[in-house]
Short mmCIF file of C-alpha atoms in Angstrom, two decimals:
data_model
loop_
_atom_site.label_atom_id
_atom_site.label_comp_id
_atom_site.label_asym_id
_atom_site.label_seq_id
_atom_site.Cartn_x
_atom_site.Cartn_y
_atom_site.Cartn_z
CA UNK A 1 55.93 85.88 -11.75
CA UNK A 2 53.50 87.95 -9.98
CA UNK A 3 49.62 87.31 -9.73
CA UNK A 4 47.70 89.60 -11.10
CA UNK A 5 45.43 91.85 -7.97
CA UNK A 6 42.38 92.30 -9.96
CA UNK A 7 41.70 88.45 -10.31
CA UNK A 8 39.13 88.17 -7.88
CA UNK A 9 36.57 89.56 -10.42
CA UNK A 10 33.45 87.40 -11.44
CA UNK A 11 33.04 85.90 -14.92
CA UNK A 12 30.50 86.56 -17.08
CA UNK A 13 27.58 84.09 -16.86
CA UNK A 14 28.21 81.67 -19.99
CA UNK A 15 25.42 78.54 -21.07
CA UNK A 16 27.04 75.40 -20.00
CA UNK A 17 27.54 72.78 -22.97
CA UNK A 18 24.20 70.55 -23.16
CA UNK A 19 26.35 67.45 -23.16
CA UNK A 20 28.58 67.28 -21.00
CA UNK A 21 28.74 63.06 -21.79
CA UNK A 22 29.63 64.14 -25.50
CA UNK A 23 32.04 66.59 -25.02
CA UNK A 24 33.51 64.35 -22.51
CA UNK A 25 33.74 61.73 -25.28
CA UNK A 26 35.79 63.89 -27.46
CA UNK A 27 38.35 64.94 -24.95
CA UNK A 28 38.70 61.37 -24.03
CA UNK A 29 39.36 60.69 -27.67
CA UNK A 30 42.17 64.29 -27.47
CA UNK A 31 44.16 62.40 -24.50
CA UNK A 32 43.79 58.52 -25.05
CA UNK A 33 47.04 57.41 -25.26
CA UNK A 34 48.92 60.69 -23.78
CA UNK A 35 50.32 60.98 -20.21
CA UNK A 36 48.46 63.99 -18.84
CA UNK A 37 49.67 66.83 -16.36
CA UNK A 38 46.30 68.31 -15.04
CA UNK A 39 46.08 72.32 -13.58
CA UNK A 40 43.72 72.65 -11.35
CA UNK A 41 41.69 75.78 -9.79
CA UNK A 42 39.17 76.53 -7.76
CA UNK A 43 36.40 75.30 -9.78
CA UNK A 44 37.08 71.95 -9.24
CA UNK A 45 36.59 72.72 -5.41
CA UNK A 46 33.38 74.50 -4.59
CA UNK A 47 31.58 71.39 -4.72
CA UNK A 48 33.35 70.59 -1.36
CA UNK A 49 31.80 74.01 -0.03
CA UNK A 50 34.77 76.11 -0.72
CA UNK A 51 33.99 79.37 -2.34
CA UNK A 52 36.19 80.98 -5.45
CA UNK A 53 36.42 84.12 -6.84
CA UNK A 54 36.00 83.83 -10.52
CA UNK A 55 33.07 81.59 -11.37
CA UNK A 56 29.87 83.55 -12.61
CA UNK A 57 27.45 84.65 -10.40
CA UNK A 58 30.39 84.95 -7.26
CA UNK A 59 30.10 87.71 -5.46
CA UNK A 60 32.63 90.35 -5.96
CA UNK A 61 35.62 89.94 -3.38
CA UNK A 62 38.74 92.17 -2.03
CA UNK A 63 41.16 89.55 -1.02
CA UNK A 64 44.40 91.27 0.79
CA UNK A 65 47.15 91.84 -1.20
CA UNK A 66 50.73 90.81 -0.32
CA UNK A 67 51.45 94.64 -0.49
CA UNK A 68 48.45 95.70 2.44
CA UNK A 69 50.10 92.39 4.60
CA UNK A 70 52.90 93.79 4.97
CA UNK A 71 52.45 97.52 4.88
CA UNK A 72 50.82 97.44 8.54
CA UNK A 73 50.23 95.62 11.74
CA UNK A 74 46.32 96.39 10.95
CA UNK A 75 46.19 94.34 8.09
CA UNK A 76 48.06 91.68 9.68
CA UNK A 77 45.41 91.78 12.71
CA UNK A 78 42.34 91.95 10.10
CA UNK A 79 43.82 89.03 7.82
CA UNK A 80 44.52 86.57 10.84
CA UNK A 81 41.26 87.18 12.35
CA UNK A 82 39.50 86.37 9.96
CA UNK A 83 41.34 83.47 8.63
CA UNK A 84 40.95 82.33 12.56
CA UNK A 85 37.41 82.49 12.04
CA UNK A 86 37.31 80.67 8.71
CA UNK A 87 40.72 78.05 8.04
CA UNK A 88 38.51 75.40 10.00
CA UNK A 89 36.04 75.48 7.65
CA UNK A 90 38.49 75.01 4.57
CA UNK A 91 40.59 72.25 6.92
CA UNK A 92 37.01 70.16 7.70
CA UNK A 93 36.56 70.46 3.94
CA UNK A 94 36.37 66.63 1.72
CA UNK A 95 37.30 65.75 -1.96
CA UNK A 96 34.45 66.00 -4.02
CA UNK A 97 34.04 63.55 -6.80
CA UNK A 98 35.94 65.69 -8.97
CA UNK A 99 39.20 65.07 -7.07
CA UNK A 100 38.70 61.37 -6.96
CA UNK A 101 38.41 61.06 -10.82
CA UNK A 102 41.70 62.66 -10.94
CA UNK A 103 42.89 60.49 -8.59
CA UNK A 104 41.42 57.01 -10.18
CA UNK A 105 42.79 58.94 -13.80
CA UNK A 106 46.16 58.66 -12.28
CA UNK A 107 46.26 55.44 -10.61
CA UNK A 108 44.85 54.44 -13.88
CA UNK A 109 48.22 55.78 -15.75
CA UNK A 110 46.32 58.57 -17.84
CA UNK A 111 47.47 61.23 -15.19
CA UNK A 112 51.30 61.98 -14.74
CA UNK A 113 51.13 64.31 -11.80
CA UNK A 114 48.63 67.24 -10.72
CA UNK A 115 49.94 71.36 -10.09
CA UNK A 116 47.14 72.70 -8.47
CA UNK A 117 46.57 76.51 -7.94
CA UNK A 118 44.43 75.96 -4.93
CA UNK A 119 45.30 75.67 -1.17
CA UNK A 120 42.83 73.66 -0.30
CA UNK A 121 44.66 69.77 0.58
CA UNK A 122 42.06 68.51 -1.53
CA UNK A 123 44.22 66.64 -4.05
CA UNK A 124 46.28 65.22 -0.93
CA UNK A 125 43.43 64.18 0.95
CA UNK A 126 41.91 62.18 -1.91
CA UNK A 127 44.76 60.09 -2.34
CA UNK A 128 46.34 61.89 -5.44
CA UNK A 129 50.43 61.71 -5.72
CA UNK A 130 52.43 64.13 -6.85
CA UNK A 131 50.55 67.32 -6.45
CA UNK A 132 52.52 70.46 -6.30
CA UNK A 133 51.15 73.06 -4.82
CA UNK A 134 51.59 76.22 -7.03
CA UNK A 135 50.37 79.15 -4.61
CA UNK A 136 51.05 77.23 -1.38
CA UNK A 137 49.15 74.79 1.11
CA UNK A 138 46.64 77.11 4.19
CA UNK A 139 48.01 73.93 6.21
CA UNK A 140 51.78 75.61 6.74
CA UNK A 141 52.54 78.69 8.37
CA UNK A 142 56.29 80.52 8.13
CA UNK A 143 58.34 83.09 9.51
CA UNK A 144 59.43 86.15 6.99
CA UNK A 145 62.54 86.60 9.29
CA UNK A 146 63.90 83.30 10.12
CA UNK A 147 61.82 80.81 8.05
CA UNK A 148 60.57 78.41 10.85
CA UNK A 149 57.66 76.42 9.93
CA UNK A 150 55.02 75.27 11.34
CA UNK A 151 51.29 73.74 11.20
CA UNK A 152 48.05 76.05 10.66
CA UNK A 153 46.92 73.00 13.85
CA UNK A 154 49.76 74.78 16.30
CA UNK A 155 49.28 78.33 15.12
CA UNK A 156 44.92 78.04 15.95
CA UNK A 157 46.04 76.72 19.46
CA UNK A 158 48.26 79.64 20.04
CA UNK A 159 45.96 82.16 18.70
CA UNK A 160 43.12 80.71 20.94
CA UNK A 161 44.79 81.16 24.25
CA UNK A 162 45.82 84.41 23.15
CA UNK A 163 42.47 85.37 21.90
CA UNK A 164 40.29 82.92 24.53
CA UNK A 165 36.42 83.04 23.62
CA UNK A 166 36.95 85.07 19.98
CA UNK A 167 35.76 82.82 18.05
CA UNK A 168 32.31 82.17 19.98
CA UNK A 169 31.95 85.37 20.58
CA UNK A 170 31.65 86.59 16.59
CA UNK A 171 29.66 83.38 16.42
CA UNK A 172 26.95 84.46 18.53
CA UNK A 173 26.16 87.74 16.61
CA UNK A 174 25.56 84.94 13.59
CA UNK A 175 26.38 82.74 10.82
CA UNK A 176 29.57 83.67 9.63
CA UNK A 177 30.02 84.14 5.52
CA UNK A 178 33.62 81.81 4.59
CA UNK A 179 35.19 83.42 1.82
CA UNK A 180 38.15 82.02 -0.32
CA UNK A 181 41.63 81.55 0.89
CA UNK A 182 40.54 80.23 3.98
CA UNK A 183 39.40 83.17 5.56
CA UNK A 184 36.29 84.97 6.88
CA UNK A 185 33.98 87.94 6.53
CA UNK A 186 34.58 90.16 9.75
CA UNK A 187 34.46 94.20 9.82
CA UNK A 188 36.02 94.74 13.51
CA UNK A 189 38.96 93.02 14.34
CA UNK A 190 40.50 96.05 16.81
CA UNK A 191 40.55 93.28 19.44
CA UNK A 192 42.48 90.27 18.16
CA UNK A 193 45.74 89.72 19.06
CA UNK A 194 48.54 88.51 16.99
CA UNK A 195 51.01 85.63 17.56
CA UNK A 196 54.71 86.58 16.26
CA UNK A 197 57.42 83.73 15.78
CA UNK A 198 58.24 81.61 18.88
CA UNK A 199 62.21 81.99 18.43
CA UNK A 200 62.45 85.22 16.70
CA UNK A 201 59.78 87.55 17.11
CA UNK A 202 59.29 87.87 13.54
CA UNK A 203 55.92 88.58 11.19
CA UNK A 204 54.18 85.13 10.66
CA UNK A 205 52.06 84.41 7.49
CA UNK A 206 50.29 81.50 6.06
CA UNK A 207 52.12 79.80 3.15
CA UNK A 208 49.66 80.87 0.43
CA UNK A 209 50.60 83.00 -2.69
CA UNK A 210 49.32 86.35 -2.23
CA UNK A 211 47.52 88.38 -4.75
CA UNK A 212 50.01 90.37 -6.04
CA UNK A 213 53.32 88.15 -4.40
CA UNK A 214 55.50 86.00 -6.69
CA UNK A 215 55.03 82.00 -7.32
CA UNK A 216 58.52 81.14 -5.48
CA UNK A 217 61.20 80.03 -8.47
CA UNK A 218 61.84 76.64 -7.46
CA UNK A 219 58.07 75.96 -7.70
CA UNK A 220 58.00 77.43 -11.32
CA UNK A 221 61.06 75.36 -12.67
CA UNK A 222 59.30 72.06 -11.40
CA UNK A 223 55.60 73.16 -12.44
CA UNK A 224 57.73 73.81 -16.32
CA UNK A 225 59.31 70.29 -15.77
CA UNK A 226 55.80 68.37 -14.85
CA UNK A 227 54.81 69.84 -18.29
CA UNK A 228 57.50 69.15 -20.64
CA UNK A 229 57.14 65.61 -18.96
CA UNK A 230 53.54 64.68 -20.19
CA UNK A 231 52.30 64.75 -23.60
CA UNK A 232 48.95 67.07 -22.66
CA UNK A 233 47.54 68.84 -20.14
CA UNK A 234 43.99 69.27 -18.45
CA UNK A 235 42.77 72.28 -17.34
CA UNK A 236 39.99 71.81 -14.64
CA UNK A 237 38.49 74.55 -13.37
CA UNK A 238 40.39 77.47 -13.53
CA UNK A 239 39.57 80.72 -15.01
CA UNK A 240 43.68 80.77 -15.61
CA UNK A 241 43.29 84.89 -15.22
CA UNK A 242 46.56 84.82 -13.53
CA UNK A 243 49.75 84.64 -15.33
CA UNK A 244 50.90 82.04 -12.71
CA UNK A 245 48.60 79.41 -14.14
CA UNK A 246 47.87 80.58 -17.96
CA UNK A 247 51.58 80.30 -18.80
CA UNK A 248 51.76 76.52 -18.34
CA UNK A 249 48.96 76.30 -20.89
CA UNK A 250 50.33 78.72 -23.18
CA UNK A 251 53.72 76.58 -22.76
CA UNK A 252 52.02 73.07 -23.23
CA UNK A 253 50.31 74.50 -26.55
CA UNK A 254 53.53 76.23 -27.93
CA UNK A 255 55.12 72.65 -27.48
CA UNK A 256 52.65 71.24 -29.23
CA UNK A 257 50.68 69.35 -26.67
CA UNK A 258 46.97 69.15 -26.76
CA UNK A 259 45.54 71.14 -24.53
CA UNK A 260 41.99 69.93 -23.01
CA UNK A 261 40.55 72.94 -20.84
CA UNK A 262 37.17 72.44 -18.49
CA UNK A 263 35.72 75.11 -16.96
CA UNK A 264 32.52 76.60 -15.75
CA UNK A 265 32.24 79.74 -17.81
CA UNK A 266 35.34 81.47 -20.39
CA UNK A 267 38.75 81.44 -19.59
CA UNK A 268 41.86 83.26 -20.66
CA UNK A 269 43.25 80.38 -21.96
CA UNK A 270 40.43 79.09 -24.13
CA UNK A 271 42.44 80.49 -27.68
CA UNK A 272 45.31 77.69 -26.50
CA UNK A 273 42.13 75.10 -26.68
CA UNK A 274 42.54 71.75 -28.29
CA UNK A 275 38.85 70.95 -26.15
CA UNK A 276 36.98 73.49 -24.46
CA UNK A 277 34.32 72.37 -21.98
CA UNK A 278 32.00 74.62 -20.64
CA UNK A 279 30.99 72.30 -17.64
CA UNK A 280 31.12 71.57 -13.62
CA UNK A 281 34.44 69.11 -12.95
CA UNK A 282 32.16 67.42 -10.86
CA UNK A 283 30.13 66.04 -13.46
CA UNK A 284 32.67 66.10 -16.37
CA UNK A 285 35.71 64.18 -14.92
CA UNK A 286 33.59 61.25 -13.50
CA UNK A 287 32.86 60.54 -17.29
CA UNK A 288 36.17 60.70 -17.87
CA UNK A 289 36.84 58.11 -15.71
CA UNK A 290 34.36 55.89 -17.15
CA UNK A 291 35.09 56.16 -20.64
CA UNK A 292 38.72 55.63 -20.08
CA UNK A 293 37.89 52.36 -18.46
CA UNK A 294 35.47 51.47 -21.20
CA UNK A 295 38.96 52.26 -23.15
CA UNK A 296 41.39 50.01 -21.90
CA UNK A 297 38.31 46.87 -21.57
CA UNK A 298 39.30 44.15 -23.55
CA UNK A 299 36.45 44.05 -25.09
CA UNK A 300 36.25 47.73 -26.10
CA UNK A 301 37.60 49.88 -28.70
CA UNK A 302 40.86 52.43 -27.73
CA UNK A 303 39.16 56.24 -28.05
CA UNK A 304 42.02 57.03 -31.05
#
């Protein structure tokens, strides 16, 4: 399946539901009782200072397609350095409270396992187990020729000593803008220099799902199998305007699970809505957390 290239346009602005507790209260009541696979996109991350493309009022972004990567050598340069200027900022970046209520959901049995369309770590970093990584991880870097892997960590030391001073040198014209996909806003990038692969000279690119490249197979089948698994899903925070992520939801609803989905502003997959929630994750899945402990207190009633 291949992402759609015109994704990376901003959502209309949309009022955000008044209360957010309430609406909390009745997806609780949707998923009490069901084992939960939860999508995740972007939204759930800019509270941790990583941009998106989608939610209203982002600017309007050009993202490089898998097609410009690896039509020219002058891509290539432009893409790595900028995302030499800005993976740092996405690497330094911590879970928000959004990722830790999915992590206490899922210690807490509600959550079966987490697919996440971002690259971010985030899920990983807050202690959440499994998480597959639907479009990749910005920590993993391969070869198109002879597949060697290695870490984002190795390829910024090579790329330094082959580029020594670059990245204080853009610094000192200014603050640099960090957009999406670990990457950065930079016009001239004539004088970077590339690194190829150490043992075969081949083209080296991050392991991300580019616009326009296909969600590898293998990835698909076990994203499908994660789903027929649980008994509903949670949406939170993604627009789901690619195919990669809206056909999970379309799947989960055609099965007949319910289908919670929270997100700041509409999303393509709002008509498969058992609960729609026009909120911030931050503030929605926190409450979540809450009212499924108030749930399983022995002293409480079940949310049925």
């Amino acid at each position: 399946m291949r992402t759609r290239v015109n994704a990376w346009t901003p959502a209309p602005p949309t009022e955000a539901d008044p209360d957010p507790h309430a609406s909390a209260q009745h997806a609780a009541q949707v998923l009490a009782g069901r084992r939960t696979v939860v999508l995740t996109g972007a939204g759930i991350s800019t509270p941790s200072g990583i941009p998106d493309y989608r939610s209203p009022g982002s600017p309007p972004r050009n993202p490089m397609t898998i097609d410009q990567f690896l039509s020219s050598a002058d891509f290539r340069r432009r893409y790595w350095a900028r995302n030499h200027l800005g993976w740092r900022h996405m690497d330094a970046a911590a879970p928000n409270p959004a990722h830790h209520a999915v992590t206490a959901l899922q210690r807490a049995g509600t959550v079966s396992g987490v697919i996440t369309q971002n690259v971010d770590m985030l899920h990983l970093k807050a202690g959440t187990r499994p998480v597959l990584d639907l479009h990749g991880s910005y920590g993993r870097v391969t070869c198109l020729s002879c597949g060697r892997t290695q870490s984002r960590h190795r390829l910024a030391q090579l790329l330094e000593s082959a580029n020594p001073g670059f990245a204080d040198q853009v610094r000192s014209r200014g603050a640099i803008e960090v957009a999406p996909d670990a990457d950065a806003a930079l016009d001239d990038t004539t004088g970077f220099t590339m690194v190829d692969c150490a043992d075969c000279g081949g083209i080296l690119k991050p392991d991300i799902v580019y616009f326009g490249e296909s969600v590898p197979r293998n990835v698909t089948r076990n994203a499908y199998a994660m789903v027929d698994d649980a008994d509903a899903m949670l949406v939170a925070g993604s627009s789901l305007s690619v195919m990669s992520g809206l056909r999970f939801v379309r799947h989960a609803a055609q099965s007949g699970k319910a289908v919670v989905i929270l997100n700041r502003g509409d999303t393509r997959g709002d008509r498969f809505a058992t609960v729609k929630i026009d909120h911030r994750c931050e503030i929605v899945l926190p409450i979540l957390v809450e009212l499924s402990r108030t749930s399983t207190s022995p002293d409480s009633t079940a949310l049925v």
